Amino acid sequence: MREPESALSSRRFGIALLLFLVAILLVAPSLYPASATDQDLLATLQAPSLGHLAGTDQYGRDVLARLLAGGRLSLSASLLIVTGSLAIGFLAGISASLPGVIGTLLTQFMDIALALPSLVMALVVVGLLGIGLGNLIIAFILVGWPYYARLTRGFAQQRVKALDIRAARVLGVRERTILLHHVLPHAMRSLAIAAGLDLGYTLSALAGFSYLGLGAQAPAAEWGLMLRDAQMYFTVAPWLLLGPAAGIAWAVLATSLLTEEMHAARAGQ
């Protein structure tokens, strides 16, 4: 059955949107070398102009330079969280799918961890470790890996019941070979889709924690922190708020549409 042209176009738009965003964040600093931290107290809250394409903030810092730096920081931190959670969860999920005491204990621990609100637990971990982006990344990984572990365990248990796996066992193929060549590739493709969805959620959650003052700290440029600093100047300098808000919305939309493309490609196989 041929896919509707509108759905195909939306996914292509998502890929283009994400690639364009990444290109801007990587290439723009060389084309627009303004500093994200240098202050000019004689040029505070200036509207967008040729000298400052996105205006300046309350300290006279170039807003566009901070948007670019904040985007790189937000995306790299989100990627680190998702990658770390996926790696730990994948190993734990494979271990939990194996018979024995360790598998049973890991499964019970995952059930307990998933029953707790993840954002509340992240707040608890940040409270124990202290505020800061590094500690927030650790907190998100600690509360995020059980989700991937449960998915991995479910995929593994589903695959071992497939006819090709049963046939391989009858033919005497070793369990290690079955795991590496028949179970793990299918699990990784499915987990990649889940990670794509989680990337947008993680980015927005990071921005929310930084907005509350629990993540990145001044003078760092981070989209959530920029939103927090801009709220009191919205009536006189709306560009301070619109920039990071648009960046977050852009990144979340792009990752969501890209995940839709991955899911469609997986379903078509």
GROMACS .gro file of N, CA and C in nm, residues 27-182:
model
  468
   27VAL      N    1   2.773   2.542   1.235
   27VAL     CA    2   2.843   2.627   1.139
   27VAL      C    3   2.835   2.774   1.175
   28ALA      N    4   2.722   2.816   1.232
   28ALA     CA    5   2.698   2.958   1.255
   28ALA      C    6   2.806   3.025   1.342
   29PRO      N    7   2.862   2.960   1.444
   29PRO     CA    8   2.964   3.030   1.524
   29PRO      C    9   3.083   3.080   1.443
   30SER      N   10   3.118   3.009   1.337
   30SER     CA   11   3.230   3.055   1.254
   30SER      C   12   3.187   3.170   1.163
   31LEU      N   13   3.058   3.176   1.131
   31LEU     CA   14   3.007   3.285   1.048
   31LEU      C   15   2.962   3.404   1.131
   32TYR      N   16   2.927   3.378   1.257
   32TYR     CA   17   2.882   3.484   1.347
   32TYR      C   18   2.960   3.469   1.477
   33PRO      N   19   3.082   3.520   1.481
   33PRO     CA   20   3.174   3.491   1.591
   33PRO      C   21   3.154   3.575   1.717
   34ALA      N   22   3.040   3.636   1.734
   34ALA     CA   23   3.017   3.717   1.854
   34ALA      C   24   3.022   3.629   1.978
   35SER      N   25   3.070   3.686   2.089
   35SER     CA   26   3.082   3.612   2.214
   35SER      C   27   2.946   3.598   2.281
   36ALA      N   28   2.923   3.483   2.345
   36ALA     CA   29   2.798   3.459   2.416
   36ALA      C   30   2.804   3.507   2.560
   37THR      N   31   2.923   3.544   2.608
   37THR     CA   32   2.938   3.582   2.749
   37THR      C   33   2.988   3.725   2.770
   38ASP      N   34   3.047   3.786   2.668
   38ASP     CA   35   3.099   3.922   2.685
   38ASP      C   36   2.985   4.020   2.712
   39GLN      N   37   3.005   4.104   2.814
   39GLN     CA   38   2.903   4.200   2.853
   39GLN      C   39   2.939   4.340   2.804
   40ASP      N   40   2.835   4.415   2.770
   40ASP     CA   41   2.850   4.556   2.731
   40ASP      C   42   2.736   4.632   2.797
   41LEU      N   43   2.762   4.685   2.916
   41LEU     CA   44   2.657   4.750   2.995
   41LEU      C   45   2.608   4.880   2.932
   42LEU      N   46   2.676   4.927   2.829
   42LEU     CA   47   2.630   5.046   2.758
   42LEU      C   48   2.536   5.009   2.642
   43ALA      N   49   2.516   4.880   2.620
   43ALA     CA   50   2.430   4.837   2.508
   43ALA      C   51   2.329   4.733   2.556
   44THR      N   52   2.268   4.757   2.669
   44THR     CA   53   2.173   4.660   2.726
   44THR      C   54   2.036   4.673   2.660
   45LEU      N   55   1.968   4.559   2.643
   45LEU     CA   56   1.831   4.551   2.594
   45LEU      C   57   1.811   4.626   2.462
   46GLN      N   58   1.907   4.613   2.375
   46GLN     CA   59   1.894   4.674   2.243
   46GLN      C   60   1.812   4.585   2.150
   47ALA      N   61   1.730   4.645   2.068
   47ALA     CA   62   1.648   4.570   1.972
   47ALA      C   63   1.737   4.512   1.863
   48PRO      N   64   1.689   4.410   1.792
   48PRO     CA   65   1.768   4.353   1.682
   48PRO      C   66   1.813   4.460   1.583
   49SER      N   67   1.939   4.450   1.543
   49SER     CA   68   1.998   4.548   1.450
   49SER      C   69   2.109   4.479   1.373
   50LEU      N   70   2.174   4.553   1.285
   50LEU     CA   71   2.284   4.496   1.209
   50LEU      C   72   2.401   4.459   1.300
   51GLY      N   73   2.420   4.532   1.407
   51GLY     CA   74   2.527   4.501   1.501
   51GLY      C   75   2.498   4.380   1.586
   52HIS      N   76   2.372   4.363   1.624
   52HIS     CA   77   2.328   4.248   1.704
   52HIS      C   78   2.199   4.197   1.639
   53LEU      N   79   2.212   4.092   1.561
   53LEU     CA   80   2.101   4.048   1.477
   53LEU      C   81   1.978   4.006   1.556
   54ALA      N   82   1.996   3.960   1.678
   54ALA     CA   83   1.883   3.921   1.762
   54ALA      C   84   1.873   4.010   1.886
   55GLY      N   85   1.941   4.123   1.887
   55GLY     CA   86   1.937   4.215   2.000
   55GLY      C   87   2.035   4.176   2.109
   56THR      N   88   2.024   4.247   2.220
   56THR     CA   89   2.109   4.219   2.336
   56THR      C   90   2.021   4.198   2.459
   57ASP      N   91   2.079   4.135   2.561
   57ASP     CA   92   2.003   4.108   2.683
   57ASP      C   93   2.031   4.215   2.787
   58GLN      N   94   1.990   4.188   2.911
   58GLN     CA   95   2.000   4.288   3.017
   58GLN      C   96   2.144   4.319   3.057
   59TYR      N   97   2.239   4.238   3.012
   59TYR     CA   98   2.380   4.263   3.040
   59TYR      C   99   2.456   4.308   2.915
   60GLY      N  100   2.383   4.331   2.808
   60GLY     CA  101   2.447   4.374   2.685
   60GLY      C  102   2.510   4.260   2.606
   61ARG      N  103   2.478   4.136   2.640
   61ARG     CA  104   2.533   4.021   2.567
   61ARG      C  105   2.453   3.996   2.439
   62ASP      N  106   2.521   3.949   2.338
   62ASP     CA  107   2.458   3.926   2.209
   62ASP      C  108   2.362   3.806   2.219
   63VAL      N  109   2.235   3.827   2.192
   63VAL     CA  110   2.133   3.724   2.209
   63VAL      C  111   2.151   3.611   2.109
   64LEU      N  112   2.181   3.644   1.984
   64LEU     CA  113   2.198   3.539   1.884
   64LEU      C  114   2.314   3.447   1.918
   65ALA      N  115   2.424   3.504   1.964
   65ALA     CA  116   2.538   3.422   2.003
   65ALA      C  117   2.500   3.330   2.119
   66ARG      N  118   2.419   3.382   2.212
   66ARG     CA  119   2.376   3.300   2.325
   66ARG      C  120   2.277   3.193   2.281
   67LEU      N  121   2.192   3.224   2.184
   67LEU     CA  122   2.099   3.123   2.132
   67LEU      C  123   2.176   3.008   2.067
   68LEU      N  124   2.278   3.040   1.991
   68LEU     CA  125   2.357   2.936   1.926
   68LEU      C  126   2.433   2.853   2.029
   69ALA      N  127   2.495   2.920   2.125
   69ALA     CA  128   2.568   2.847   2.229
   69ALA      C  129   2.471   2.766   2.315
   70GLY      N  130   2.356   2.825   2.347
   70GLY     CA  131   2.257   2.753   2.426
   70GLY      C  132   2.201   2.633   2.355
   71GLY      N  133   2.183   2.644   2.223
   71GLY     CA  134   2.135   2.530   2.146
   71GLY      C  135   2.234   2.415   2.146
   72ARG      N  136   2.362   2.448   2.130
   72ARG     CA  137   2.464   2.342   2.132
   72ARG      C  138   2.468   2.275   2.269
   73LEU      N  139   2.457   2.355   2.375
   73LEU     CA  140   2.461   2.299   2.510
   73LEU      C  141   2.337   2.214   2.537
   74SER      N  142   2.220   2.262   2.500
   74SER     CA  143   2.096   2.189   2.526
   74SER      C  144   2.091   2.058   2.448
   75LEU      N  145   2.127   2.062   2.319
   75LEU     CA  146   2.122   1.941   2.237
   75LEU      C  147   2.228   1.840   2.280
   76SER      N  148   2.349   1.886   2.309
   76SER     CA  149   2.454   1.793   2.350
   76SER      C  150   2.421   1.729   2.484
   77ALA      N  151   2.366   1.807   2.579
   77ALA     CA  152   2.328   1.750   2.707
   77ALA      C  153   2.215   1.649   2.691
   78SER      N  154   2.118   1.680   2.606
   78SER     CA  155   2.007   1.587   2.582
   78SER      C  156   2.056   1.458   2.517
   79LEU      N  157   2.145   1.471   2.419
   79LEU     CA  158   2.201   1.353   2.355
   79LEU      C  159   2.280   1.269   2.454
   80LEU      N  160   2.354   1.333   2.542
   80LEU     CA  161   2.430   1.260   2.643
   80LEU      C  162   2.338   1.183   2.736
   81ILE      N  163   2.229   1.247   2.777
   81ILE     CA  164   2.134   1.180   2.867
   81ILE      C  165   2.069   1.060   2.799
   82VAL      N  166   2.021   1.080   2.677
   82VAL     CA  167   1.952   0.971   2.607
   82VAL      C  168   2.050   0.857   2.577
   83THR      N  169   2.172   0.891   2.535
   83THR     CA  170   2.271   0.788   2.505
   83THR      C  171   2.309   0.710   2.630
   84GLY      N  172   2.333   0.782   2.740
   84GLY     CA  173   2.368   0.715   2.865
   84GLY      C  174   2.256   0.627   2.916
   85SER      N  175   2.134   0.678   2.914
   85SER     CA  176   2.019   0.600   2.960
   85SER      C  177   1.999   0.477   2.872
   86LEU      N  178   2.015   0.495   2.741
   86LEU     CA  179   1.996   0.383   2.648
   86LEU      C  180   2.102   0.276   2.669
   87ALA      N  181   2.227   0.317   2.686
   87ALA     CA  182   2.335   0.220   2.703
   87ALA      C  183   2.317   0.138   2.831
   88ILE      N  184   2.292   0.208   2.943
   88ILE     CA  185   2.273   0.138   3.070
   88ILE      C  186   2.148   0.051   3.066
   89GLY      N  187   2.039   0.108   3.014
   89GLY     CA  188   1.914   0.033   3.007
   89GLY      C  189   1.923  -0.088   2.916
   90PHE      N  190   1.996  -0.075   2.807
   90PHE     CA  191   2.011  -0.188   2.715
   90PHE      C  192   2.083  -0.304   2.783
   91LEU      N  193   2.193  -0.274   2.850
   91LEU     CA  194   2.268  -0.380   2.918
   91LEU      C  195   2.185  -0.442   3.031
   92ALA      N  196   2.115  -0.357   3.106
   92ALA     CA  197   2.032  -0.408   3.215
   92ALA      C  198   1.915  -0.490   3.163
   93GLY      N  199   1.856  -0.448   3.052
   93GLY     CA  200   1.743  -0.520   2.995
   93GLY      C  201   1.783  -0.657   2.943
   94ILE      N  202   1.899  -0.664   2.877
   94ILE     CA  203   1.947  -0.793   2.831
   94ILE      C  204   1.976  -0.885   2.949
   95SER      N  205   2.037  -0.830   3.054
   95SER     CA  206   2.065  -0.910   3.173
   95SER      C  207   1.936  -0.956   3.240
   96ALA      N  208   1.836  -0.870   3.243
   96ALA     CA  209   1.710  -0.905   3.308
   96ALA      C  210   1.633  -1.010   3.229
   97SER      N  211   1.659  -1.022   3.100
   97SER     CA  212   1.588  -1.121   3.018
   97SER      C  213   1.646  -1.260   3.033
   98LEU      N  214   1.763  -1.272   3.096
   98LEU     CA  215   1.825  -1.402   3.116
   98LEU      C  216   1.768  -1.470   3.239
   99PRO      N  217   1.756  -1.601   3.238
   99PRO     CA  218   1.704  -1.672   3.356
   99PRO      C  219   1.804  -1.667   3.471
  100GLY      N  220   1.752  -1.670   3.593
  100GLY     CA  221   1.839  -1.671   3.709
  100GLY      C  222   1.803  -1.563   3.809
  101VAL      N  223   1.876  -1.559   3.917
  101VAL     CA  224   1.849  -1.466   4.027
  101VAL      C  225   1.873  -1.322   3.983
  102ILE      N  226   1.982  -1.298   3.909
  102ILE     CA  227   2.015  -1.161   3.867
  102ILE      C  228   1.904  -1.105   3.777
  103GLY      N  229   1.857  -1.185   3.684
  103GLY     CA  230   1.750  -1.139   3.597
  103GLY      C  231   1.623  -1.107   3.674
  104THR      N  232   1.591  -1.189   3.772
  104THR     CA  233   1.471  -1.165   3.853
  104THR      C  234   1.484  -1.039   3.936
  105LEU      N  235   1.601  -1.019   3.997
  105LEU     CA  236   1.621  -0.899   4.080
  105LEU      C  237   1.618  -0.773   3.995
  106LEU      N  238   1.680  -0.776   3.878
  106LEU     CA  239   1.678  -0.660   3.791
  106LEU      C  240   1.536  -0.627   3.744
  107THR      N  241   1.459  -0.730   3.715
  107THR     CA  242   1.321  -0.708   3.673
  107THR      C  243   1.240  -0.644   3.784
  108GLN      N  244   1.255  -0.691   3.906
  108GLN     CA  245   1.182  -0.633   4.018
  108GLN      C  246   1.226  -0.488   4.044
  109PHE      N  247   1.356  -0.462   4.031
  109PHE     CA  248   1.405  -0.326   4.051
  109PHE      C  249   1.349  -0.232   3.944
  110MET      N  250   1.343  -0.280   3.819
  110MET     CA  251   1.287  -0.198   3.711
  110MET      C  252   1.140  -0.166   3.737
  111ASP      N  253   1.066  -0.264   3.786
  111ASP     CA  254   0.924  -0.242   3.816
  111ASP      C  255   0.907  -0.135   3.922
  112ILE      N  256   0.991  -0.139   4.025
  112ILE     CA  257   0.984  -0.039   4.132
  112ILE      C  258   1.022   0.099   4.079
  113ALA      N  259   1.131   0.105   4.001
  113ALA     CA  260   1.179   0.234   3.949
  113ALA      C  261   1.078   0.297   3.855
  114LEU      N  262   1.014   0.216   3.772
  114LEU     CA  263   0.917   0.270   3.676
  114LEU      C  264   0.787   0.311   3.744
  115ALA      N  265   0.762   0.261   3.864
  115ALA     CA  266   0.640   0.299   3.935
  115ALA      C  267   0.652   0.437   3.999
  116LEU      N  268   0.776   0.488   4.009
  116LEU     CA  269   0.798   0.618   4.071
  116LEU      C  270   0.798   0.727   3.964
  117PRO      N  271   0.743   0.846   3.995
  117PRO     CA  272   0.744   0.956   3.897
  117PRO      C  273   0.888   0.998   3.864
  118SER      N  274   0.922   0.995   3.736
  118SER     CA  275   1.061   1.018   3.696
  118SER      C  276   1.107   1.160   3.728
  119LEU      N  277   1.023   1.259   3.703
  119LEU     CA  278   1.065   1.397   3.728
  119LEU      C  279   1.081   1.424   3.878
  120VAL      N  280   0.995   1.363   3.959
  120VAL     CA  281   1.009   1.379   4.104
  120VAL      C  282   1.138   1.314   4.152
  121MET      N  283   1.168   1.196   4.100
  121MET     CA  284   1.292   1.130   4.138
  121MET      C  285   1.414   1.210   4.090
  122ALA      N  286   1.404   1.273   3.973
  122ALA     CA  287   1.514   1.358   3.927
  122ALA      C  288   1.535   1.475   4.022
  123LEU      N  289   1.426   1.531   4.070
  123LEU     CA  290   1.437   1.639   4.170
  123LEU      C  291   1.507   1.590   4.297
  124VAL      N  292   1.475   1.469   4.339
  124VAL     CA  293   1.537   1.412   4.459
  124VAL      C  294   1.688   1.395   4.437
  125VAL      N  295   1.725   1.342   4.321
  125VAL     CA  296   1.867   1.320   4.293
  125VAL      C  297   1.942   1.452   4.287
  126VAL      N  298   1.882   1.552   4.222
  126VAL     CA  299   1.945   1.684   4.216
  126VAL      C  300   1.958   1.742   4.356
  127GLY      N  301   1.856   1.719   4.440
  127GLY     CA  302   1.864   1.767   4.577
  127GLY      C  303   1.978   1.702   4.654
  128LEU      N  304   2.008   1.576   4.623
  128LEU     CA  305   2.117   1.507   4.691
  128LEU      C  306   2.254   1.545   4.635
  129LEU      N  307   2.262   1.561   4.504
  129LEU     CA  308   2.390   1.590   4.441
  129LEU      C  309   2.423   1.738   4.437
  130GLY      N  310   2.319   1.822   4.434
  130GLY     CA  311   2.338   1.966   4.421
  130GLY      C  312   2.298   2.013   4.282
  131ILE      N  313   2.268   2.143   4.272
  131ILE     CA  314   2.224   2.198   4.145
  131ILE      C  315   2.342   2.211   4.049
  132GLY      N  316   2.311   2.217   3.922
  132GLY     CA  317   2.413   2.227   3.819
  132GLY      C  318   2.381   2.134   3.704
  133LEU      N  319   2.426   2.169   3.585
  133LEU     CA  320   2.392   2.091   3.467
  133LEU      C  321   2.452   1.952   3.473
  134GLY      N  322   2.574   1.939   3.521
  134GLY     CA  323   2.636   1.807   3.531
  134GLY      C  324   2.557   1.713   3.620
  135ASN      N  325   2.519   1.761   3.738
  135ASN     CA  326   2.441   1.678   3.829
  135ASN      C  327   2.302   1.649   3.773
  136LEU      N  328   2.247   1.745   3.698
  136LEU     CA  329   2.115   1.722   3.638
  136LEU      C  330   2.123   1.613   3.531
  137ILE      N  331   2.231   1.611   3.454
  137ILE     CA  332   2.250   1.505   3.354
  137ILE      C  333   2.257   1.369   3.423
  138ILE      N  334   2.333   1.362   3.532
  138ILE     CA  335   2.343   1.235   3.607
  138ILE      C  336   2.205   1.194   3.658
  139ALA      N  337   2.129   1.290   3.711
  139ALA     CA  338   1.996   1.260   3.764
  139ALA      C  339   1.904   1.205   3.656
  140PHE      N  340   1.907   1.265   3.538
  140PHE     CA  341   1.820   1.219   3.430
  140PHE      C  342   1.860   1.080   3.381
  141ILE      N  343   1.989   1.051   3.379
  141ILE     CA  344   2.032   0.916   3.338
  141ILE      C  345   1.988   0.813   3.441
  142LEU      N  346   2.001   0.847   3.569
  142LEU     CA  347   1.964   0.753   3.675
  142LEU      C  348   1.816   0.720   3.675
  143VAL      N  349   1.733   0.816   3.640
  143VAL     CA  350   1.589   0.789   3.638
  143VAL      C  351   1.540   0.745   3.500
  144GLY      N  352   1.626   0.754   3.399
  144GLY     CA  353   1.583   0.723   3.263
  144GLY      C  354   1.615   0.583   3.216
  145TRP      N  355   1.721   0.521   3.270
  145TRP     CA  356   1.761   0.391   3.217
  145TRP      C  357   1.660   0.279   3.241
  146PRO      N  358   1.582   0.277   3.351
  146PRO     CA  359   1.485   0.167   3.366
  146PRO      C  360   1.383   0.160   3.252
  147TYR      N  361   1.349   0.273   3.193
  147TYR     CA  362   1.256   0.274   3.081
  147TYR      C  363   1.312   0.194   2.964
  148TYR      N  364   1.438   0.218   2.929
  148TYR     CA  365   1.500   0.144   2.820
  148TYR      C  366   1.526  -0.001   2.857
  149ALA      N  367   1.554  -0.026   2.985
  149ALA     CA  368   1.573  -0.164   3.029
  149ALA      C  369   1.445  -0.245   3.012
  150ARG      N  370   1.332  -0.186   3.048
  150ARG     CA  371   1.206  -0.257   3.032
  150ARG      C  372   1.175  -0.281   2.883
  151LEU      N  373   1.199  -0.182   2.799
  151LEU     CA  374   1.177  -0.200   2.656
  151LEU      C  375   1.267  -0.310   2.600
  152THR      N  376   1.394  -0.308   2.638
  152THR     CA  377   1.488  -0.409   2.588
  152THR      C  378   1.445  -0.548   2.632
  153ARG      N  379   1.408  -0.561   2.756
  153ARG     CA  380   1.364  -0.692   2.807
  153ARG      C  381   1.240  -0.740   2.733
  154GLY      N  382   1.146  -0.648   2.707
  154GLY     CA  383   1.025  -0.686   2.635
  154GLY      C  384   1.055  -0.729   2.492
  155PHE      N  385   1.144  -0.654   2.424
  155PHE     CA  386   1.181  -0.691   2.288
  155PHE      C  387   1.251  -0.826   2.284
  156ALA      N  388   1.342  -0.848   2.380
  156ALA     CA  389   1.416  -0.974   2.383
  156ALA      C  390   1.323  -1.092   2.407
  157GLN      N  391   1.232  -1.078   2.502
  157GLN     CA  392   1.140  -1.187   2.531
  157GLN      C  393   1.045  -1.213   2.415
  158GLN      N  394   1.009  -1.108   2.343
  158GLN     CA  395   0.923  -1.126   2.228
  158GLN      C  396   0.997  -1.197   2.114
  159ARG      N  397   1.123  -1.161   2.094
  159ARG     CA  398   1.199  -1.218   1.984
  159ARG      C  399   1.233  -1.365   2.007
  160VAL      N  400   1.259  -1.405   2.131
  160VAL     CA  401   1.300  -1.543   2.156
  160VAL      C  402   1.187  -1.641   2.126
  161LYS      N  403   1.064  -1.589   2.114
  161LYS     CA  404   0.951  -1.675   2.082
  161LYS      C  405   0.926  -1.684   1.932
  162ALA      N  406   1.002  -1.611   1.852
  162ALA     CA  407   0.982  -1.610   1.708
  162ALA      C  408   1.025  -1.743   1.647
  163LEU      N  409   0.969  -1.773   1.530
  163LEU     CA  410   0.995  -1.902   1.465
  163LEU      C  411   1.141  -1.918   1.425
  164ASP      N  412   1.203  -1.808   1.377
  164ASP     CA  413   1.343  -1.819   1.335
  164ASP      C  414   1.436  -1.847   1.453
  165ILE      N  415   1.402  -1.794   1.571
  165ILE     CA  416   1.483  -1.820   1.689
  165ILE      C  417   1.468  -1.966   1.732
  166ARG      N  418   1.345  -2.015   1.728
  166ARG     CA  419   1.322  -2.156   1.763
  166ARG      C  420   1.394  -2.249   1.666
  167ALA      N  421   1.388  -2.214   1.539
  167ALA     CA  422   1.457  -2.296   1.439
  167ALA      C  423   1.608  -2.295   1.462
  168ALA      N  424   1.663  -2.180   1.498
  168ALA     CA  425   1.806  -2.172   1.524
  168ALA      C  426   1.846  -2.259   1.642
  169ARG      N  427   1.762  -2.263   1.745
  169ARG     CA  428   1.791  -2.348   1.861
  169ARG      C  429   1.786  -2.496   1.822
  170VAL      N  430   1.688  -2.531   1.740
  170VAL     CA  431   1.678  -2.671   1.696
  170VAL      C  432   1.802  -2.712   1.617
  171LEU      N  433   1.855  -2.619   1.539
  171LEU     CA  434   1.974  -2.648   1.459
  171LEU      C  435   2.102  -2.644   1.541
  172GLY      N  436   2.092  -2.611   1.669
  172GLY     CA  437   2.208  -2.614   1.757
  172GLY      C  438   2.287  -2.485   1.764
  173VAL      N  439   2.228  -2.376   1.718
  173VAL     CA  440   2.298  -2.246   1.725
  173VAL      C  441   2.311  -2.204   1.872
  174ARG      N  442   2.428  -2.155   1.908
  174ARG     CA  443   2.452  -2.116   2.047
  174ARG      C  444   2.368  -1.995   2.087
  175GLU      N  445   2.334  -1.988   2.216
  175GLU     CA  446   2.251  -1.879   2.266
  175GLU      C  447   2.319  -1.743   2.245
  176ARG      N  448   2.451  -1.740   2.258
  176ARG     CA  449   2.523  -1.615   2.238
  176ARG      C  450   2.509  -1.566   2.095
  177THR      N  451   2.519  -1.659   2.001
  177THR     CA  452   2.504  -1.622   1.860
  177THR      C  453   2.362  -1.575   1.830
  178ILE      N  454   2.264  -1.642   1.888
  178ILE     CA  455   2.125  -1.601   1.869
  178ILE      C  456   2.104  -1.461   1.924
  179LEU      N  457   2.160  -1.434   2.041
  179LEU     CA  458   2.144  -1.303   2.103
  179LEU      C  459   2.207  -1.193   2.018
  180LEU      N  460   2.328  -1.218   1.967
  180LEU     CA  461   2.401  -1.115   1.894
  180LEU      C  462   2.345  -1.090   1.755
  181HIS      N  463   2.299  -1.195   1.688
  181HIS     CA  464   2.263  -1.183   1.546
  181HIS      C  465   2.113  -1.182   1.520
  182HIS      N  466   2.033  -1.226   1.615
  182HIS     CA  467   1.889  -1.236   1.590
  182HIS      C  468   1.805  -1.150   1.684
   0.00000   0.00000   0.00000
